[in-house]
Tab-separated table of C-alpha atoms and ligand atoms in Angstrom:
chain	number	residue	atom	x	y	z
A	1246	UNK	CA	0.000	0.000	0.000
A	1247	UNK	CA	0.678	3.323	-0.373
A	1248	UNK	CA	1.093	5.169	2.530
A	1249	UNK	CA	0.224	8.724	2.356
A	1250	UNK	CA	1.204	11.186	5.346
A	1251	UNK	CA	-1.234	14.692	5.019
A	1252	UNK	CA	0.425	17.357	7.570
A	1253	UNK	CA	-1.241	20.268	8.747
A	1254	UNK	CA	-4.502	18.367	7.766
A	1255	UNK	CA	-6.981	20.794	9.380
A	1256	UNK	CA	-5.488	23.481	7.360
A	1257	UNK	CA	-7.416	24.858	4.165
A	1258	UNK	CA	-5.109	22.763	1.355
A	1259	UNK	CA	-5.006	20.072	4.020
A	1260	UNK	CA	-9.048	19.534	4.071
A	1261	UNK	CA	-9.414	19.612	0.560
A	1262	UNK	CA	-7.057	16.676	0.095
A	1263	UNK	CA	-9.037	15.045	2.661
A	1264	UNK	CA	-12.266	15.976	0.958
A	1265	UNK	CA	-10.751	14.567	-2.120
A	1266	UNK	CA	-9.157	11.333	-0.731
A	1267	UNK	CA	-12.186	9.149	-1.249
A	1268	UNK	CA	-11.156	9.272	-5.043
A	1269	UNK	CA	-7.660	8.048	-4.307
A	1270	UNK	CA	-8.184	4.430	-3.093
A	1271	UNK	CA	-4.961	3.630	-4.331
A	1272	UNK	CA	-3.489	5.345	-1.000
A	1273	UNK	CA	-4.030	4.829	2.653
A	1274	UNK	CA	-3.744	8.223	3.783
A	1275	UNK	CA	-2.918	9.376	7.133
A	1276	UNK	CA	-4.225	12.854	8.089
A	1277	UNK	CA	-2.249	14.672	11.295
A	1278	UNK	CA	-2.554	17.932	12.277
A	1279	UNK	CA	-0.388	19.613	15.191
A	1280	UNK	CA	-2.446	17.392	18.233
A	1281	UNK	CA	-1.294	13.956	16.285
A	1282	UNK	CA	2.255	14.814	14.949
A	1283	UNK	CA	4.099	18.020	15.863
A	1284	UNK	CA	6.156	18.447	12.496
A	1285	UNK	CA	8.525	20.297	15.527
A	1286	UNK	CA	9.614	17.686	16.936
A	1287	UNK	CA	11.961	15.219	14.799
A	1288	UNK	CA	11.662	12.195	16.531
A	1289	UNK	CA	7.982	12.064	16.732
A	1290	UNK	CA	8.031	12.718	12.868
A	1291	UNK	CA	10.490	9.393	12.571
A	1292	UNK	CA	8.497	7.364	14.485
A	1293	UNK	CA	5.513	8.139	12.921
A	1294	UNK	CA	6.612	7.699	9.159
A	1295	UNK	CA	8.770	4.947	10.324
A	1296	UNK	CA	5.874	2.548	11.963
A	1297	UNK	CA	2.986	3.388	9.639
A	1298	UNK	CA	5.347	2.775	6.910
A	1299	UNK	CA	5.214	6.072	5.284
A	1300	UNK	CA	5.748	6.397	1.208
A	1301	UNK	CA	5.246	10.060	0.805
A	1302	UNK	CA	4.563	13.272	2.458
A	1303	UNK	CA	2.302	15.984	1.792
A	1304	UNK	CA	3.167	19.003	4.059
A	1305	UNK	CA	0.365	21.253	4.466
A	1306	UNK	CA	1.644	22.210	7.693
A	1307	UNK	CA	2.394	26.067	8.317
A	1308	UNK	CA	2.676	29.095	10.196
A	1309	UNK	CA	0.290	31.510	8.050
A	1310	UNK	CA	-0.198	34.058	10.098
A	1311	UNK	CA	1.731	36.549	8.417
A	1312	UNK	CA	1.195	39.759	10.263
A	1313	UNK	CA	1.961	37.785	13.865
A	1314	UNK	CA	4.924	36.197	12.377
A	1315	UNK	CA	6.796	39.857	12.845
A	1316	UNK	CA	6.502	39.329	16.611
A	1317	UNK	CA	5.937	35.309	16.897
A	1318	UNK	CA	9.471	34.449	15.213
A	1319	UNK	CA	10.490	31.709	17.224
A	1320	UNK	CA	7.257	29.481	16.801
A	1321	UNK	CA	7.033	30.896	12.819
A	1322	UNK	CA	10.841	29.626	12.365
A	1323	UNK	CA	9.934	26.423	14.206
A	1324	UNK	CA	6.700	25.518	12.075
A	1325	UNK	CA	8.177	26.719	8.427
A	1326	UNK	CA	11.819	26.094	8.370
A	1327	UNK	CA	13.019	23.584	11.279
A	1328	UNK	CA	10.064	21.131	10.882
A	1329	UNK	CA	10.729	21.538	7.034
A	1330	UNK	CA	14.559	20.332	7.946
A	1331	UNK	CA	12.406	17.586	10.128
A	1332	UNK	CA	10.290	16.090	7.532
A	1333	UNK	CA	13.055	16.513	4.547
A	1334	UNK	CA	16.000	14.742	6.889
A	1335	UNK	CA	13.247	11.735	7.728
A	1336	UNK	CA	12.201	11.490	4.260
A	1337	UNK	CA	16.034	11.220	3.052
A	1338	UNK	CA	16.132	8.733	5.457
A	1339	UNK	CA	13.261	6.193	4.749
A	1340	UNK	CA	13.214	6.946	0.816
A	1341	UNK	CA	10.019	8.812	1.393
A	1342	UNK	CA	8.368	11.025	-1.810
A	1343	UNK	CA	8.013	14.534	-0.123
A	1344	UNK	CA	5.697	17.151	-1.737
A	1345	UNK	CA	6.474	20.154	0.393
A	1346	UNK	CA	4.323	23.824	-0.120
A	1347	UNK	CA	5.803	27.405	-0.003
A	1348	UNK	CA	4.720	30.690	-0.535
A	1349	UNK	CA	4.870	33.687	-3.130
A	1350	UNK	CA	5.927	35.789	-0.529
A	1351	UNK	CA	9.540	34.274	-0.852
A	1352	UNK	CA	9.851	37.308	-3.517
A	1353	UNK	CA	10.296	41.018	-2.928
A	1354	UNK	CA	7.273	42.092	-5.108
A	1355	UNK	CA	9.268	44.143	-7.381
A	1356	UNK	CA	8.942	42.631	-10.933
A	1357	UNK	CA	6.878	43.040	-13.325
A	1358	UNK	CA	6.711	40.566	-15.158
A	1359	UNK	CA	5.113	36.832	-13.427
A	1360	UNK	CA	7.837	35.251	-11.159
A	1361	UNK	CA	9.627	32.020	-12.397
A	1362	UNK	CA	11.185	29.433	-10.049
A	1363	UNK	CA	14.533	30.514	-10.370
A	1364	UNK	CA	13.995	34.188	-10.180
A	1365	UNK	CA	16.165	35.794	-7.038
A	1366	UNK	CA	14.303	35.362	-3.979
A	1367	UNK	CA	14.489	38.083	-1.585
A	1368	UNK	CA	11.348	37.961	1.134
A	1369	UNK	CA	9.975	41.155	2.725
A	1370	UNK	CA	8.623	39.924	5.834
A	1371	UNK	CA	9.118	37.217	8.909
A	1372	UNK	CA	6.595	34.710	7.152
A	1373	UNK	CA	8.090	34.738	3.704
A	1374	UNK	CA	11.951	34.312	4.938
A	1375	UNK	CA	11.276	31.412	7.469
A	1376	UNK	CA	9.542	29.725	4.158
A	1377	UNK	CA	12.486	30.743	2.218
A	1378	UNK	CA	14.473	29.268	5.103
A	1379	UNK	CA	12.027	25.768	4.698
A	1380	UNK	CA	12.763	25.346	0.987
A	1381	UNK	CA	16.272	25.909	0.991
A	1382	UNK	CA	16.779	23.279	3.766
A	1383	UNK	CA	15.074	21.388	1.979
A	1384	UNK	CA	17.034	21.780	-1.093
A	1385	UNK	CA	20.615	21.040	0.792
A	1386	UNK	CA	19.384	18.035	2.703
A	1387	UNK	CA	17.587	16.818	-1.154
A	1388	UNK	CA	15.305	13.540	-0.495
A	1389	UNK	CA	14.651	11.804	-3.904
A	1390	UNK	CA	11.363	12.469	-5.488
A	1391	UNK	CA	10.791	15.528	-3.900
A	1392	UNK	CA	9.483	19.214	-5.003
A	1393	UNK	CA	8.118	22.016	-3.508
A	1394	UNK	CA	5.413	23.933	-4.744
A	1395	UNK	CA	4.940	27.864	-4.528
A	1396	UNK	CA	1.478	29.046	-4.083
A	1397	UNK	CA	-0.422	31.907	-3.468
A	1398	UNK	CA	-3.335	34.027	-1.578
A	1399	UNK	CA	-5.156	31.094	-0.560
A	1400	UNK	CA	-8.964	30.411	0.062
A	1401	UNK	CA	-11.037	27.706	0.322
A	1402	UNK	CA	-14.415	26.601	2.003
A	1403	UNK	CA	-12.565	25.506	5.237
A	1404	UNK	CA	-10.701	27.964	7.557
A	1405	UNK	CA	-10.338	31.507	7.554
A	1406	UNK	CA	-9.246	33.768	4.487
A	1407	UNK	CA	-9.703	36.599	2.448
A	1408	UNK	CA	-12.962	35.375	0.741
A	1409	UNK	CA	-14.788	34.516	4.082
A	1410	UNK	CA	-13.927	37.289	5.110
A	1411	UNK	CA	-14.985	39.973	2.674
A	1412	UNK	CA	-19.129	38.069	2.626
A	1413	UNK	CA	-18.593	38.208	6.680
A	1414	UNK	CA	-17.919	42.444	6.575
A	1415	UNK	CA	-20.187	42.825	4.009
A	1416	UNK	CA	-23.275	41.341	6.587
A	1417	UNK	CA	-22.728	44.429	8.492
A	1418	UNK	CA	-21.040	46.812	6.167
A	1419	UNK	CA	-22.285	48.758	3.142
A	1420	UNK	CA	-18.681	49.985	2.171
A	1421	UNK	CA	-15.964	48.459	1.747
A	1422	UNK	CA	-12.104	49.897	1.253
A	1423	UNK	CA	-9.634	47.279	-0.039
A	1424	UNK	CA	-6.265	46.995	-1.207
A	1425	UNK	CA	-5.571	47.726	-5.127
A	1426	UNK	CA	-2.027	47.992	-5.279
A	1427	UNK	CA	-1.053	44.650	-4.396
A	1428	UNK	CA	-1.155	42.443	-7.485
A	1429	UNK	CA	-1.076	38.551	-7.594
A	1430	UNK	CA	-3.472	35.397	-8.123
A	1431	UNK	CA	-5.851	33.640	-6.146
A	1432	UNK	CA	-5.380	30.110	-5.005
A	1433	UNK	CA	-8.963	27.801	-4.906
A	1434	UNK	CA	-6.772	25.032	-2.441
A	1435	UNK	CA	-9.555	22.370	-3.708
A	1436	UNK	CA	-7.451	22.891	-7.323
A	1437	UNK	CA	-3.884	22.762	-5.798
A	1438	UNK	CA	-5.117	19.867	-3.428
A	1439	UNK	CA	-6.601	17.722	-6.803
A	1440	UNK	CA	-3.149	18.423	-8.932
A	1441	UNK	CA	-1.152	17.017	-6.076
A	1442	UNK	CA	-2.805	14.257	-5.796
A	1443	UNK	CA	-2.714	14.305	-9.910
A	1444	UNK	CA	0.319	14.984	-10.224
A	1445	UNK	CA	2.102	12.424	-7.401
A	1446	UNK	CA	2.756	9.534	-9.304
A	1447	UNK	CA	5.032	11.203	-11.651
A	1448	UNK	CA	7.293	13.004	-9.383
A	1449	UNK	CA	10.072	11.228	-9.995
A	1450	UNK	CA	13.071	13.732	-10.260
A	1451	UNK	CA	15.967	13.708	-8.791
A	1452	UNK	CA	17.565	16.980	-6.986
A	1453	UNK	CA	14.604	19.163	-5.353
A	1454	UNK	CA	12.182	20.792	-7.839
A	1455	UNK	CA	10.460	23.591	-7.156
A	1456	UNK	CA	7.368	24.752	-9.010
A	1457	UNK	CA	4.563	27.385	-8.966
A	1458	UNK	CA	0.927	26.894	-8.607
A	1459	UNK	CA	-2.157	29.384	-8.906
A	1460	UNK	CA	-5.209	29.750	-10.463
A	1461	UNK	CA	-4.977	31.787	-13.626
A	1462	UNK	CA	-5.095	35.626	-14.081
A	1463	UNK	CA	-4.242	38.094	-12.318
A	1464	UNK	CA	-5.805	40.626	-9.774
A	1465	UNK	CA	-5.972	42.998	-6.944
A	1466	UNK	CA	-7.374	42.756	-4.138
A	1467	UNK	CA	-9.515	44.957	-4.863
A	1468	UNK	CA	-10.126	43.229	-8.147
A	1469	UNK	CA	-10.591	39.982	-6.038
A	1470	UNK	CA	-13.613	41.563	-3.336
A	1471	UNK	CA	-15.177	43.649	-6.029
A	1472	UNK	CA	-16.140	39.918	-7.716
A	1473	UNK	CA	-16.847	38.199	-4.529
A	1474	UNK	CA	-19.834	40.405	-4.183
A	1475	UNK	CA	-20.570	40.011	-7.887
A	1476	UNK	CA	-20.358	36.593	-7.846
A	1477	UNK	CA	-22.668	36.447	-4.714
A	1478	UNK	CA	-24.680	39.550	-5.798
A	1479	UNK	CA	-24.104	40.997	-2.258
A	1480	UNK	CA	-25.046	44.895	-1.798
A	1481	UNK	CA	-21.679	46.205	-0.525
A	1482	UNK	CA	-19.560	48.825	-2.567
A	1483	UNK	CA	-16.027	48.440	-2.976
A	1484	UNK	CA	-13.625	51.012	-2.873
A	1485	UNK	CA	-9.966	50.784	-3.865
A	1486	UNK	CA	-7.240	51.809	-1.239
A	1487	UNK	CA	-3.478	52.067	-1.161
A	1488	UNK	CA	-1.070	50.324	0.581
A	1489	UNK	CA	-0.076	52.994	2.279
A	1490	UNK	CA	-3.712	53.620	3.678
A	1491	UNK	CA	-3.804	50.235	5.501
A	1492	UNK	CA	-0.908	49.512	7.430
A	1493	UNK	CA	0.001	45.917	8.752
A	1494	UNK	CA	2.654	44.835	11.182
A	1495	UNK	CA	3.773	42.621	7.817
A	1496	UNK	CA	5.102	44.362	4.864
A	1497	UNK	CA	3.714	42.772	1.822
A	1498	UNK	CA	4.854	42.712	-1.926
A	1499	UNK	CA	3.147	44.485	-4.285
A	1500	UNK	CA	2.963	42.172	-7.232
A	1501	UNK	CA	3.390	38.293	-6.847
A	1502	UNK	CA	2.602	37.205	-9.888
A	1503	UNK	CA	3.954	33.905	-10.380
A	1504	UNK	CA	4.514	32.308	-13.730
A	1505	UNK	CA	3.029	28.475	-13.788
A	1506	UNK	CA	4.667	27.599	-17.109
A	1507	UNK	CA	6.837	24.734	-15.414
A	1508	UNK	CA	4.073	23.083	-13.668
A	1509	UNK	CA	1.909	23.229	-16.661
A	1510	UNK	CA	4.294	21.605	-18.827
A	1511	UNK	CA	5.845	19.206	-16.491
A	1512	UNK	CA	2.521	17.619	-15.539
A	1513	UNK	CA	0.610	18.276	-18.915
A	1514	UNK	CA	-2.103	19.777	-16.422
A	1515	UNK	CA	-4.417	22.703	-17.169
A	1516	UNK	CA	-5.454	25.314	-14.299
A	1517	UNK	CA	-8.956	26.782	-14.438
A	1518	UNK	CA	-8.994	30.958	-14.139
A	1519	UNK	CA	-9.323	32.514	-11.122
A	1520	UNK	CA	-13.019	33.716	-11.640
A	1521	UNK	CA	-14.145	30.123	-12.415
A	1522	UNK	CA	-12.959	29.007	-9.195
A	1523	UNK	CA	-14.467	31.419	-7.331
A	1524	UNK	CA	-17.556	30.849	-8.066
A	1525	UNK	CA	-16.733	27.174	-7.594
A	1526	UNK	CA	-15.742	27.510	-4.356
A	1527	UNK	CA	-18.714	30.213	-3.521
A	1528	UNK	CA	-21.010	27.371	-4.490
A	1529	UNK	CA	-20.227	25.247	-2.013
A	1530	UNK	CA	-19.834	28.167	0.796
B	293	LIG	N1	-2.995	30.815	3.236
B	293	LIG	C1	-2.400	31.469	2.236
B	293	LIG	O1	-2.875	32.502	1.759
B	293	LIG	C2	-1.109	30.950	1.646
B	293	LIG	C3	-0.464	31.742	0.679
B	293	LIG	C4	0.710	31.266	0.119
B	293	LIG	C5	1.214	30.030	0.490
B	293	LIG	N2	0.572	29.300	1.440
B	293	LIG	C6	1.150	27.998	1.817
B	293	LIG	O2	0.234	26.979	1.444
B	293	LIG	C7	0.317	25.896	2.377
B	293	LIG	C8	-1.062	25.576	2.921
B	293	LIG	O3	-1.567	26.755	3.550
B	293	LIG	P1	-3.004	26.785	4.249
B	293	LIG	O4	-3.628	28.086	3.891
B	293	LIG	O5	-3.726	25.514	3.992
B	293	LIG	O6	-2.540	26.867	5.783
B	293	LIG	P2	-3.458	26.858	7.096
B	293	LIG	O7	-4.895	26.842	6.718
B	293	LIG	O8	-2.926	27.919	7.981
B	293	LIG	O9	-3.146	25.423	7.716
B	293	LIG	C9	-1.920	25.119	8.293
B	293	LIG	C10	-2.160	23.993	9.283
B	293	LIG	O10	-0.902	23.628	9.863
B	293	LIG	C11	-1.133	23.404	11.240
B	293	LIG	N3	0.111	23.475	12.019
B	293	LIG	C12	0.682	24.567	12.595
B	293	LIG	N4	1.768	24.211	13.286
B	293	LIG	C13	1.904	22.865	13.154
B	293	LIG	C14	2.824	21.916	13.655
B	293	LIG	N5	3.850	22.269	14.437
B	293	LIG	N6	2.661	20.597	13.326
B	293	LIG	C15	1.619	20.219	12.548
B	293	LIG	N7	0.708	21.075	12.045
B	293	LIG	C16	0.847	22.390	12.346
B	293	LIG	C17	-2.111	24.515	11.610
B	293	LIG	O11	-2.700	24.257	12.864
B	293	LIG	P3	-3.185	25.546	13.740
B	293	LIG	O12	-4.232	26.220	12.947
B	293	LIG	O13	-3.660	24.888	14.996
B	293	LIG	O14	-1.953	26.390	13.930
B	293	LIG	C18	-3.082	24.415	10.440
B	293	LIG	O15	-4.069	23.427	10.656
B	293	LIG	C19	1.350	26.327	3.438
B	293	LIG	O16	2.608	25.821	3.071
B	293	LIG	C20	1.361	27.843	3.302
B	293	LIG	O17	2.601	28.400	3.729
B	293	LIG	C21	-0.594	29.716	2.016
């Protein structure tokens, strides 16, 4: 059998793959959030990949809070780089597959043109360097069969996030201001969750790949709340903001773009626009 290990499984890309897993019969999948295995703590991740007989792991695991992080540095380090050197050293160990996941933020936010996987990396806040920290780890301590995908601004039915968010302010709000210099591309975690599970069975390279996964397009924030309440035909007018006129503990980039070519071609997959999955995902809400 297979033997699938799901970290972080209470997280948003964490439920979806459980949501999906009933498809996959192929694998026996073992979901663990912080309670069952504290990615922290090494041994605990050896012993638990080592007696369920572990093939791969998917690491869903994070810190995400990325305005805390500035403050919380200690536990974000812990959760996004040193369990990452946990889970990559076990994996090298026991020959296990490991599909890690990482963040846009790793960039500065100053192209202008979509990021590619071997652009310079440069992160602007706490969050995006211990993830930085996580991949390259990873990358020195190389398990076979391993990649890690970039993602970004992330939403799903489960757990908190931008598009819960916005329909929650708008019950009690009739105006809205939101971010519209900030530029990058919604995630629906249901459609990163099904291409790693897609995509698994031909993972086969050898040094650490790292690839980027959105859904298509491009927007704003602004762009991205303005069709929420489309989408949902919700009475609440949106009103475009600047950076400058919101501040957060976190400094954010401004456009974080990332270019999916690799992915795309690798896997021969195809990635559904942003707006599509919206309104998949506001289906279901
Ligand atoms: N959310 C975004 O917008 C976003 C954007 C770019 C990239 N990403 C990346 O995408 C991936 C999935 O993100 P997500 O949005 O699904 O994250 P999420 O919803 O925040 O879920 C992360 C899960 O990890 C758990 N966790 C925290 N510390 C742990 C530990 N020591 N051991 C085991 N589990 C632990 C969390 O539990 P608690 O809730 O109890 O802490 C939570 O259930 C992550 O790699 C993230 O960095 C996310």
């Amino acid at each position: 059998m297979n033997n699938i290990l799901v970290t972080g499984a209470s997280g948003q890309l964490g439920s979806e793959i459980q949501h999906l897993s009933k498809d996959y019969s192929q694998y026996e999948f073992f979901f663990t959030d912080v309670a069952e295995l504290d990615i922290t703590n090494l041994e605990k991740v050896r012993e638990f990949c080592s007696t369920n007989q572990i093939k791969t792991i998917i690491n869903c695991a994070a810190y995400t809070a990325v305005d805390k992080a500035e403050e919380q540095t200690g536990i974000c380090d812990a959760v996004n780089h040193i369990a990452t050197i946990n889970l990559s050293t076990v994996a090298k160990e026991l020959n296990i597959k490991f599909i890690h996941t990482s963040t846009d933020y790793v960039f500065n936010g100053k192209n202008h043109v979509p990021f590619k996987e071997n652009d310079l990396t440069d992160p602007i806040n706490v969050y995006g360097k211990t993830k930085l920290l996580g991949e390259q780890a990873m990358i020195d301590i190389n398990p076979k069969h391993s990649i890690i995908i970039r993602t970004s601004w992330v939403y799903s039915t489960y757990g908190n996030n931008f598009v819960k968010t916005m329909l929650k302010l708008a019950e009690t709000r009739e105006l809205l201001t939101i971010i519209a210099d900030q530029v990058g591309s919604p995630t629906y975690a249901y459609d990163l969750a099904k291409t790693i599970l897609e995509i698994l069975p031909k993972v086969n390279n050898d040094q650490v790949e790292v690839y980027h996964y959105s859904n298509e397009g491009i927007c704003s924030w602004y762009d991205f709340a303005f069709e929420i309440f489309h989408q949902t035909n919700t009475n609440c007018k949106v009103l475009p903001i600047e950076t400058k006129d919101y501040p957060t503990a976190a400094e954010r980039p401004s456009y974080s773009v990332m270019n999916k070519s690799k992915i795309k071609n690798t896997f021969d997959i195809e990635i559904p626009h942003w707006k599509t999955s919206l309104s998949n995902c506001l289906k279901k809400l």
